[in-house]
């Protein structure tokens, strides 16, 4: 979760490269440890980073994964964040 929070701060400051690096690391950790909610949050943020970088296809793919994880886990908060 620390990586996600730091990545959000870096994204808000416009540091897309470093925020992407942290999100990729968070995705690896969440997958390895089977941390579903963290995985969904990382995909949601990966989508935001891709959108900020102008890669709308990658953003939509990341958000679709976030929705899939949130639906599987019944995480309505994440669903609301991704769908707004």
mmCIF file of the C-alpha atoms, coordinates in Angstrom:
data_MODEL
# 
_entry.id   MODEL 
# 
loop_
_atom_site.group_PDB 
_atom_site.id 
_atom_site.type_symbol 
_atom_site.label_atom_id 
_atom_site.label_alt_id 
_atom_site.label_comp_id 
_atom_site.label_asym_id 
_atom_site.label_entity_id 
_atom_site.label_seq_id 
_atom_site.pdbx_PDB_ins_code 
_atom_site.Cartn_x 
_atom_site.Cartn_y 
_atom_site.Cartn_z 
_atom_site.occupancy 
_atom_site.B_iso_or_equiv 
_atom_site.pdbx_formal_charge 
_atom_site.auth_seq_id 
_atom_site.auth_comp_id 
_atom_site.auth_asym_id 
_atom_site.auth_atom_id 
_atom_site.pdbx_PDB_model_num 
ATOM 1  C CA . UNK A 1 1  ? 0.000   0.000   0.000   1.00 0.00 ? 1  UNK A CA 1 
ATOM 2  C CA . UNK A 1 2  ? 2.914   2.332   0.647   1.00 0.00 ? 2  UNK A CA 1 
ATOM 3  C CA . UNK A 1 3  ? 4.042   1.971   -2.970  1.00 0.00 ? 3  UNK A CA 1 
ATOM 4  C CA . UNK A 1 4  ? 0.551   2.828   -4.204  1.00 0.00 ? 4  UNK A CA 1 
ATOM 5  C CA . UNK A 1 5  ? 0.328   5.914   -1.995  1.00 0.00 ? 5  UNK A CA 1 
ATOM 6  C CA . UNK A 1 6  ? 3.753   7.128   -3.077  1.00 0.00 ? 6  UNK A CA 1 
ATOM 7  C CA . UNK A 1 7  ? 2.886   6.449   -6.726  1.00 0.00 ? 7  UNK A CA 1 
ATOM 8  C CA . UNK A 1 8  ? -0.251  8.604   -6.343  1.00 0.00 ? 8  UNK A CA 1 
ATOM 9  C CA . UNK A 1 9  ? 1.816   11.475  -4.973  1.00 0.00 ? 9  UNK A CA 1 
ATOM 10 C CA . UNK A 1 10 ? 4.357   11.158  -7.768  1.00 0.00 ? 10 UNK A CA 1 
ATOM 11 C CA . UNK A 1 11 ? 1.596   11.013  -10.386 1.00 0.00 ? 11 UNK A CA 1 
ATOM 12 C CA . UNK A 1 12 ? 0.056   14.195  -8.979  1.00 0.00 ? 12 UNK A CA 1 
ATOM 13 C CA . UNK A 1 13 ? 3.480   15.827  -9.339  1.00 0.00 ? 13 UNK A CA 1 
ATOM 14 C CA . UNK A 1 14 ? 3.747   14.677  -12.948 1.00 0.00 ? 14 UNK A CA 1 
ATOM 15 C CA . UNK A 1 15 ? 6.443   12.050  -12.404 1.00 0.00 ? 15 UNK A CA 1 
ATOM 16 C CA . UNK A 1 16 ? 4.893   9.380   -14.620 1.00 0.00 ? 16 UNK A CA 1 
ATOM 17 C CA . UNK A 1 17 ? 8.024   7.273   -14.985 1.00 0.00 ? 17 UNK A CA 1 
ATOM 18 C CA . UNK A 1 18 ? 8.607   6.801   -11.264 1.00 0.00 ? 18 UNK A CA 1 
ATOM 19 C CA . UNK A 1 19 ? 4.913   6.368   -10.460 1.00 0.00 ? 19 UNK A CA 1 
ATOM 20 C CA . UNK A 1 20 ? 4.722   3.680   -13.177 1.00 0.00 ? 20 UNK A CA 1 
ATOM 21 C CA . UNK A 1 21 ? 7.766   1.914   -11.684 1.00 0.00 ? 21 UNK A CA 1 
ATOM 22 C CA . UNK A 1 22 ? 6.164   1.835   -8.237  1.00 0.00 ? 22 UNK A CA 1 
ATOM 23 C CA . UNK A 1 23 ? 2.827   0.589   -9.578  1.00 0.00 ? 23 UNK A CA 1 
ATOM 24 C CA . UNK A 1 24 ? 4.535   -2.189  -11.516 1.00 0.00 ? 24 UNK A CA 1 
ATOM 25 C CA . UNK A 1 25 ? 6.287   -3.241  -8.314  1.00 0.00 ? 25 UNK A CA 1 
ATOM 26 C CA . UNK A 1 26 ? 3.001   -3.105  -6.396  1.00 0.00 ? 26 UNK A CA 1 
ATOM 27 C CA . UNK A 1 27 ? 1.333   -5.268  -9.060  1.00 0.00 ? 27 UNK A CA 1 
ATOM 28 C CA . UNK A 1 28 ? 4.078   -7.879  -8.758  1.00 0.00 ? 28 UNK A CA 1 
ATOM 29 C CA . UNK A 1 29 ? 3.815   -7.901  -4.960  1.00 0.00 ? 29 UNK A CA 1 
ATOM 30 C CA . UNK A 1 30 ? 0.014   -8.067  -4.941  1.00 0.00 ? 30 UNK A CA 1 
ATOM 31 C CA . UNK A 1 31 ? 0.028   -10.935 -7.445  1.00 0.00 ? 31 UNK A CA 1 
ATOM 32 C CA . UNK A 1 32 ? 2.697   -12.876 -5.571  1.00 0.00 ? 32 UNK A CA 1 
ATOM 33 C CA . UNK A 1 33 ? 0.972   -12.479 -2.214  1.00 0.00 ? 33 UNK A CA 1 
ATOM 34 C CA . UNK A 1 34 ? -2.571  -12.789 -3.587  1.00 0.00 ? 34 UNK A CA 1 
ATOM 35 C CA . UNK A 1 35 ? -3.614  -9.406  -2.201  1.00 0.00 ? 35 UNK A CA 1 
ATOM 36 C CA . UNK A 1 36 ? -6.791  -8.857  -4.187  1.00 0.00 ? 36 UNK A CA 1 
ATOM 37 C CA . UNK A 1 37 ? -7.754  -5.395  -2.971  1.00 0.00 ? 37 UNK A CA 1 
ATOM 38 C CA . UNK A 1 38 ? -4.203  -4.119  -3.408  1.00 0.00 ? 38 UNK A CA 1 
ATOM 39 C CA . UNK A 1 39 ? -4.129  -5.647  -6.877  1.00 0.00 ? 39 UNK A CA 1 
ATOM 40 C CA . UNK A 1 40 ? -7.338  -3.874  -7.862  1.00 0.00 ? 40 UNK A CA 1 
ATOM 41 C CA . UNK A 1 41 ? -6.047  -0.563  -6.536  1.00 0.00 ? 41 UNK A CA 1 
ATOM 42 C CA . UNK A 1 42 ? -2.787  -0.977  -8.410  1.00 0.00 ? 42 UNK A CA 1 
ATOM 43 C CA . UNK A 1 43 ? -4.636  -1.659  -11.666 1.00 0.00 ? 43 UNK A CA 1 
ATOM 44 C CA . UNK A 1 44 ? -6.816  1.406   -11.085 1.00 0.00 ? 44 UNK A CA 1 
ATOM 45 C CA . UNK A 1 45 ? -3.750  3.583   -10.574 1.00 0.00 ? 45 UNK A CA 1 
ATOM 46 C CA . UNK A 1 46 ? -1.970  1.997   -13.545 1.00 0.00 ? 46 UNK A CA 1 
ATOM 47 C CA . UNK A 1 47 ? -4.945  3.131   -15.624 1.00 0.00 ? 47 UNK A CA 1 
ATOM 48 C CA . UNK A 1 48 ? -4.653  6.677   -14.321 1.00 0.00 ? 48 UNK A CA 1 
ATOM 49 C CA . UNK A 1 49 ? -0.941  6.741   -15.138 1.00 0.00 ? 49 UNK A CA 1 
ATOM 50 C CA . UNK A 1 50 ? -1.561  5.409   -18.647 1.00 0.00 ? 50 UNK A CA 1 
ATOM 51 C CA . UNK A 1 51 ? -4.250  8.043   -19.193 1.00 0.00 ? 51 UNK A CA 1 
ATOM 52 C CA . UNK A 1 52 ? -1.878  10.778  -18.018 1.00 0.00 ? 52 UNK A CA 1 
ATOM 53 C CA . UNK A 1 53 ? 0.707   9.480   -20.486 1.00 0.00 ? 53 UNK A CA 1 
ATOM 54 C CA . UNK A 1 54 ? -1.850  9.561   -23.304 1.00 0.00 ? 54 UNK A CA 1 
ATOM 55 C CA . UNK A 1 55 ? -2.099  5.768   -23.677 1.00 0.00 ? 55 UNK A CA 1 
ATOM 56 C CA . UNK A 1 56 ? -5.860  5.416   -23.539 1.00 0.00 ? 56 UNK A CA 1 
ATOM 57 C CA . UNK A 1 57 ? -5.910  1.795   -24.703 1.00 0.00 ? 57 UNK A CA 1 
ATOM 58 C CA . UNK A 1 58 ? -3.618  0.733   -21.833 1.00 0.00 ? 58 UNK A CA 1 
ATOM 59 C CA . UNK A 1 59 ? -5.700  2.827   -19.416 1.00 0.00 ? 59 UNK A CA 1 
ATOM 60 C CA . UNK A 1 60 ? -8.902  1.061   -20.426 1.00 0.00 ? 60 UNK A CA 1 
ATOM 61 C CA . UNK A 1 61 ? -7.207  -2.342  -20.138 1.00 0.00 ? 61 UNK A CA 1 
ATOM 62 C CA . UNK A 1 62 ? -5.945  -1.554  -16.631 1.00 0.00 ? 62 UNK A CA 1 
ATOM 63 C CA . UNK A 1 63 ? -9.339  -0.261  -15.535 1.00 0.00 ? 63 UNK A CA 1 
ATOM 64 C CA . UNK A 1 64 ? -11.027 -3.374  -16.923 1.00 0.00 ? 64 UNK A CA 1 
ATOM 65 C CA . UNK A 1 65 ? -8.698  -5.490  -14.795 1.00 0.00 ? 65 UNK A CA 1 
ATOM 66 C CA . UNK A 1 66 ? -9.441  -3.324  -11.770 1.00 0.00 ? 66 UNK A CA 1 
ATOM 67 C CA . UNK A 1 67 ? -13.188 -3.801  -12.316 1.00 0.00 ? 67 UNK A CA 1 
ATOM 68 C CA . UNK A 1 68 ? -12.698 -7.553  -12.662 1.00 0.00 ? 68 UNK A CA 1 
ATOM 69 C CA . UNK A 1 69 ? -10.769 -7.763  -9.385  1.00 0.00 ? 69 UNK A CA 1 
ATOM 70 C CA . UNK A 1 70 ? -13.229 -5.470  -7.584  1.00 0.00 ? 70 UNK A CA 1 
ATOM 71 C CA . UNK A 1 71 ? -16.204 -7.495  -8.816  1.00 0.00 ? 71 UNK A CA 1 
ATOM 72 C CA . UNK A 1 72 ? -14.624 -10.776 -7.731  1.00 0.00 ? 72 UNK A CA 1 
ATOM 73 C CA . UNK A 1 73 ? -13.895 -9.380  -4.282  1.00 0.00 ? 73 UNK A CA 1 
ATOM 74 C CA . UNK A 1 74 ? -17.137 -7.436  -3.852  1.00 0.00 ? 74 UNK A CA 1 
ATOM 75 C CA . UNK A 1 75 ? -15.170 -4.200  -3.438  1.00 0.00 ? 75 UNK A CA 1 
ATOM 76 C CA . UNK A 1 76 ? -17.835 -1.602  -4.209  1.00 0.00 ? 76 UNK A CA 1 
ATOM 77 C CA . UNK A 1 77 ? -15.565 1.305   -3.255  1.00 0.00 ? 77 UNK A CA 1 
ATOM 78 C CA . UNK A 1 78 ? -13.014 0.333   -5.899  1.00 0.00 ? 78 UNK A CA 1 
ATOM 79 C CA . UNK A 1 79 ? -15.812 -0.195  -8.430  1.00 0.00 ? 79 UNK A CA 1 
ATOM 80 C CA . UNK A 1 80 ? -17.067 3.324   -7.750  1.00 0.00 ? 80 UNK A CA 1 
ATOM 81 C CA . UNK A 1 81 ? -13.555 4.773   -8.114  1.00 0.00 ? 81 UNK A CA 1 
ATOM 82 C CA . UNK A 1 82 ? -12.939 3.028   -11.427 1.00 0.00 ? 82 UNK A CA 1 
ATOM 83 C CA . UNK A 1 83 ? -16.363 3.732   -12.911 1.00 0.00 ? 83 UNK A CA 1 
ATOM 84 C CA . UNK A 1 84 ? -16.495 7.461   -12.234 1.00 0.00 ? 84 UNK A CA 1 
# 
